[in-house]
């Protein structure tokens, strides 16, 4: 069973958004972001799905991308995907791969948000 009431209470308590807003969900394919997607769907919120493939994990990254695309399609949700050359970007900017991935994804999320009229971007993050 989904922890829907807790999710609704958290949104209300922190005044995160209302049902009139459009939300872009960053979905990696991991359990946290997939749960977030299902919670948003259960709320009846207008949202789309964004997935980044950083080209760091070979076939596993391709499987994640395919899974997220199929999940979005099965729920009739807008799906946005991009592919990054993360290691190349990190070398060119003399930053860590992790920092490169962070910069690339947040920049792209904002671009998608503006281009497609989303009000907010939501990311799932486990407490630990």
PDB file of C-alpha atoms in Angstrom:
ATOM      1  CA  UNK A   1       0.000   0.000   0.000  1.00  0.00           C
ATOM      2  CA  UNK A   2       1.271   3.471  -0.856  1.00  0.00           C
ATOM      3  CA  UNK A   3       2.011   5.898   2.006  1.00  0.00           C
ATOM      4  CA  UNK A   4      -0.327   8.370   0.311  1.00  0.00           C
ATOM      5  CA  UNK A   5      -1.647  10.124   3.419  1.00  0.00           C
ATOM      6  CA  UNK A   6       1.879  10.803   4.694  1.00  0.00           C
ATOM      7  CA  UNK A   7       2.804  12.157   1.272  1.00  0.00           C
ATOM      8  CA  UNK A   8      -0.246  14.434   1.158  1.00  0.00           C
ATOM      9  CA  UNK A   9       0.416  15.661   4.692  1.00  0.00           C
ATOM     10  CA  UNK A  10       4.045  16.447   3.870  1.00  0.00           C
ATOM     11  CA  UNK A  11       3.074  18.398   0.742  1.00  0.00           C
ATOM     12  CA  UNK A  12       0.441  20.368   2.667  1.00  0.00           C
ATOM     13  CA  UNK A  13       2.660  20.954   5.727  1.00  0.00           C
ATOM     14  CA  UNK A  14       5.451  22.413   3.589  1.00  0.00           C
ATOM     15  CA  UNK A  15       3.153  24.119   1.032  1.00  0.00           C
ATOM     16  CA  UNK A  16       5.095  22.481  -1.797  1.00  0.00           C
ATOM     17  CA  UNK A  17       2.539  22.759  -4.602  1.00  0.00           C
ATOM     18  CA  UNK A  18      -1.159  22.594  -5.393  1.00  0.00           C
ATOM     19  CA  UNK A  19      -3.122  20.458  -7.829  1.00  0.00           C
ATOM     20  CA  UNK A  20      -3.111  23.352 -10.310  1.00  0.00           C
ATOM     21  CA  UNK A  21       0.664  23.074 -10.732  1.00  0.00           C
ATOM     22  CA  UNK A  22       2.471  20.921 -13.296  1.00  0.00           C
ATOM     23  CA  UNK A  23       5.391  18.983 -11.875  1.00  0.00           C
ATOM     24  CA  UNK A  24       8.398  17.470 -13.650  1.00  0.00           C
ATOM     25  CA  UNK A  25       9.523  14.301 -11.867  1.00  0.00           C
ATOM     26  CA  UNK A  26      13.152  13.204 -12.118  1.00  0.00           C
ATOM     27  CA  UNK A  27      12.882   9.416 -12.337  1.00  0.00           C
ATOM     28  CA  UNK A  28      16.039   7.311 -12.346  1.00  0.00           C
ATOM     29  CA  UNK A  29      14.319   3.951 -12.234  1.00  0.00           C
ATOM     30  CA  UNK A  30      15.358   3.314  -8.627  1.00  0.00           C
ATOM     31  CA  UNK A  31      12.862   2.474  -5.921  1.00  0.00           C
ATOM     32  CA  UNK A  32      12.723   6.011  -4.474  1.00  0.00           C
ATOM     33  CA  UNK A  33      11.860   7.770  -7.722  1.00  0.00           C
ATOM     34  CA  UNK A  34       9.476   5.014  -8.844  1.00  0.00           C
ATOM     35  CA  UNK A  35       7.607   5.293  -5.540  1.00  0.00           C
ATOM     36  CA  UNK A  36       7.488   9.077  -5.995  1.00  0.00           C
ATOM     37  CA  UNK A  37       5.995   8.593  -9.465  1.00  0.00           C
ATOM     38  CA  UNK A  38       3.282   6.286  -8.127  1.00  0.00           C
ATOM     39  CA  UNK A  39       2.488   8.712  -5.298  1.00  0.00           C
ATOM     40  CA  UNK A  40       2.086  11.594  -7.746  1.00  0.00           C
ATOM     41  CA  UNK A  41      -0.118   9.422  -9.949  1.00  0.00           C
ATOM     42  CA  UNK A  42      -2.295   8.479  -6.954  1.00  0.00           C
ATOM     43  CA  UNK A  43      -2.671  12.179  -6.084  1.00  0.00           C
ATOM     44  CA  UNK A  44      -3.972  12.962  -9.539  1.00  0.00           C
ATOM     45  CA  UNK A  45      -1.380  15.679 -10.087  1.00  0.00           C
ATOM     46  CA  UNK A  46      -0.456  16.802 -13.625  1.00  0.00           C
ATOM     47  CA  UNK A  47       3.138  15.672 -14.104  1.00  0.00           C
ATOM     48  CA  UNK A  48       5.708  14.482 -16.579  1.00  0.00           C
ATOM     49  CA  UNK A  49       8.724  12.209 -16.260  1.00  0.00           C
ATOM     50  CA  UNK A  50      12.351  13.147 -16.950  1.00  0.00           C
ATOM     51  CA  UNK A  51      15.128  10.569 -17.176  1.00  0.00           C
ATOM     52  CA  UNK A  52      18.858  11.159 -17.614  1.00  0.00           C
ATOM     53  CA  UNK A  53      21.184   8.554 -19.062  1.00  0.00           C
ATOM     54  CA  UNK A  54      24.701   9.556 -18.036  1.00  0.00           C
ATOM     55  CA  UNK A  55      26.345   6.804 -20.128  1.00  0.00           C
ATOM     56  CA  UNK A  56      28.231   5.568 -17.082  1.00  0.00           C
ATOM     57  CA  UNK A  57      26.796   2.098 -16.480  1.00  0.00           C
ATOM     58  CA  UNK A  58      26.533   0.503 -19.931  1.00  0.00           C
ATOM     59  CA  UNK A  59      23.691  -1.978 -20.385  1.00  0.00           C
ATOM     60  CA  UNK A  60      22.377  -1.348 -16.874  1.00  0.00           C
ATOM     61  CA  UNK A  61      21.775   2.321 -17.732  1.00  0.00           C
ATOM     62  CA  UNK A  62      19.997   1.281 -20.914  1.00  0.00           C
ATOM     63  CA  UNK A  63      17.752  -1.057 -18.912  1.00  0.00           C
ATOM     64  CA  UNK A  64      16.912   1.764 -16.481  1.00  0.00           C
ATOM     65  CA  UNK A  65      16.057   4.092 -19.354  1.00  0.00           C
ATOM     66  CA  UNK A  66      13.854   1.470 -21.008  1.00  0.00           C
ATOM     67  CA  UNK A  67      12.114   0.693 -17.704  1.00  0.00           C
ATOM     68  CA  UNK A  68      11.327   4.360 -17.002  1.00  0.00           C
ATOM     69  CA  UNK A  69      10.143   4.917 -20.568  1.00  0.00           C
ATOM     70  CA  UNK A  70       7.831   1.883 -20.406  1.00  0.00           C
ATOM     71  CA  UNK A  71       6.523   2.942 -16.978  1.00  0.00           C
ATOM     72  CA  UNK A  72       5.724   6.453 -18.229  1.00  0.00           C
ATOM     73  CA  UNK A  73       4.104   5.043 -21.359  1.00  0.00           C
ATOM     74  CA  UNK A  74       1.983   2.542 -19.407  1.00  0.00           C
ATOM     75  CA  UNK A  75       0.659   5.405 -17.250  1.00  0.00           C
ATOM     76  CA  UNK A  76       0.181   7.717 -20.255  1.00  0.00           C
ATOM     77  CA  UNK A  77       2.649  10.292 -18.936  1.00  0.00           C
ATOM     78  CA  UNK A  78       4.830  12.713 -20.891  1.00  0.00           C
ATOM     79  CA  UNK A  79       8.365  11.295 -21.048  1.00  0.00           C
ATOM     80  CA  UNK A  80      11.538  13.325 -21.509  1.00  0.00           C
ATOM     81  CA  UNK A  81      14.937  11.654 -21.882  1.00  0.00           C
ATOM     82  CA  UNK A  82      18.461  12.807 -22.545  1.00  0.00           C
ATOM     83  CA  UNK A  83      21.897  11.241 -22.855  1.00  0.00           C
ATOM     84  CA  UNK A  84      25.041  12.858 -21.504  1.00  0.00           C
ATOM     85  CA  UNK A  85      28.725  12.257 -22.136  1.00  0.00           C
ATOM     86  CA  UNK A  86      29.367  12.742 -18.450  1.00  0.00           C
ATOM     87  CA  UNK A  87      33.014  11.667 -18.269  1.00  0.00           C
ATOM     88  CA  UNK A  88      33.916  13.899 -21.210  1.00  0.00           C
ATOM     89  CA  UNK A  89      32.121  16.858 -19.584  1.00  0.00           C
ATOM     90  CA  UNK A  90      33.913  16.173 -16.293  1.00  0.00           C
ATOM     91  CA  UNK A  91      37.327  16.120 -18.009  1.00  0.00           C
ATOM     92  CA  UNK A  92      36.621  19.290 -20.005  1.00  0.00           C
ATOM     93  CA  UNK A  93      35.466  21.184 -16.915  1.00  0.00           C
ATOM     94  CA  UNK A  94      38.022  19.625 -14.540  1.00  0.00           C
ATOM     95  CA  UNK A  95      35.381  18.406 -12.096  1.00  0.00           C
ATOM     96  CA  UNK A  96      34.444  15.027 -10.673  1.00  0.00           C
ATOM     97  CA  UNK A  97      32.116  12.726 -12.561  1.00  0.00           C
ATOM     98  CA  UNK A  98      29.552  13.102  -9.761  1.00  0.00           C
ATOM     99  CA  UNK A  99      29.674  16.906  -9.964  1.00  0.00           C
ATOM    100  CA  UNK A 100      29.440  16.750 -13.757  1.00  0.00           C
ATOM    101  CA  UNK A 101      26.347  14.542 -13.568  1.00  0.00           C
ATOM    102  CA  UNK A 102      24.755  16.928 -11.052  1.00  0.00           C
ATOM    103  CA  UNK A 103      25.431  20.012 -13.176  1.00  0.00           C
ATOM    104  CA  UNK A 104      24.241  18.333 -16.376  1.00  0.00           C
ATOM    105  CA  UNK A 105      21.003  16.968 -14.938  1.00  0.00           C
ATOM    106  CA  UNK A 106      19.942  20.099 -13.073  1.00  0.00           C
ATOM    107  CA  UNK A 107      20.587  22.270 -16.098  1.00  0.00           C
ATOM    108  CA  UNK A 108      18.596  19.898 -18.302  1.00  0.00           C
ATOM    109  CA  UNK A 109      15.730  19.623 -15.791  1.00  0.00           C
ATOM    110  CA  UNK A 110      15.413  23.406 -15.757  1.00  0.00           C
ATOM    111  CA  UNK A 111      15.462  23.512 -19.569  1.00  0.00           C
ATOM    112  CA  UNK A 112      12.648  20.927 -19.744  1.00  0.00           C
ATOM    113  CA  UNK A 113      10.710  22.731 -17.007  1.00  0.00           C
ATOM    114  CA  UNK A 114      10.771  26.008 -18.904  1.00  0.00           C
ATOM    115  CA  UNK A 115      10.228  24.536 -22.367  1.00  0.00           C
ATOM    116  CA  UNK A 116       7.238  22.409 -21.363  1.00  0.00           C
ATOM    117  CA  UNK A 117       5.594  24.677 -18.797  1.00  0.00           C
ATOM    118  CA  UNK A 118       6.223  22.750 -15.603  1.00  0.00           C
ATOM    119  CA  UNK A 119       6.009  24.785 -12.406  1.00  0.00           C
ATOM    120  CA  UNK A 120       8.317  22.670 -10.276  1.00  0.00           C
ATOM    121  CA  UNK A 121      10.845  19.843 -10.418  1.00  0.00           C
ATOM    122  CA  UNK A 122      10.551  16.960  -7.955  1.00  0.00           C
ATOM    123  CA  UNK A 123      13.377  14.608  -7.033  1.00  0.00           C
ATOM    124  CA  UNK A 124      13.159  11.563  -4.808  1.00  0.00           C
ATOM    125  CA  UNK A 125      15.834  11.243  -2.165  1.00  0.00           C
ATOM    126  CA  UNK A 126      15.926   8.676   0.578  1.00  0.00           C
ATOM    127  CA  UNK A 127      16.752   9.970   4.003  1.00  0.00           C
ATOM    128  CA  UNK A 128      20.035   8.064   4.293  1.00  0.00           C
TER     129      UNK A 128
END
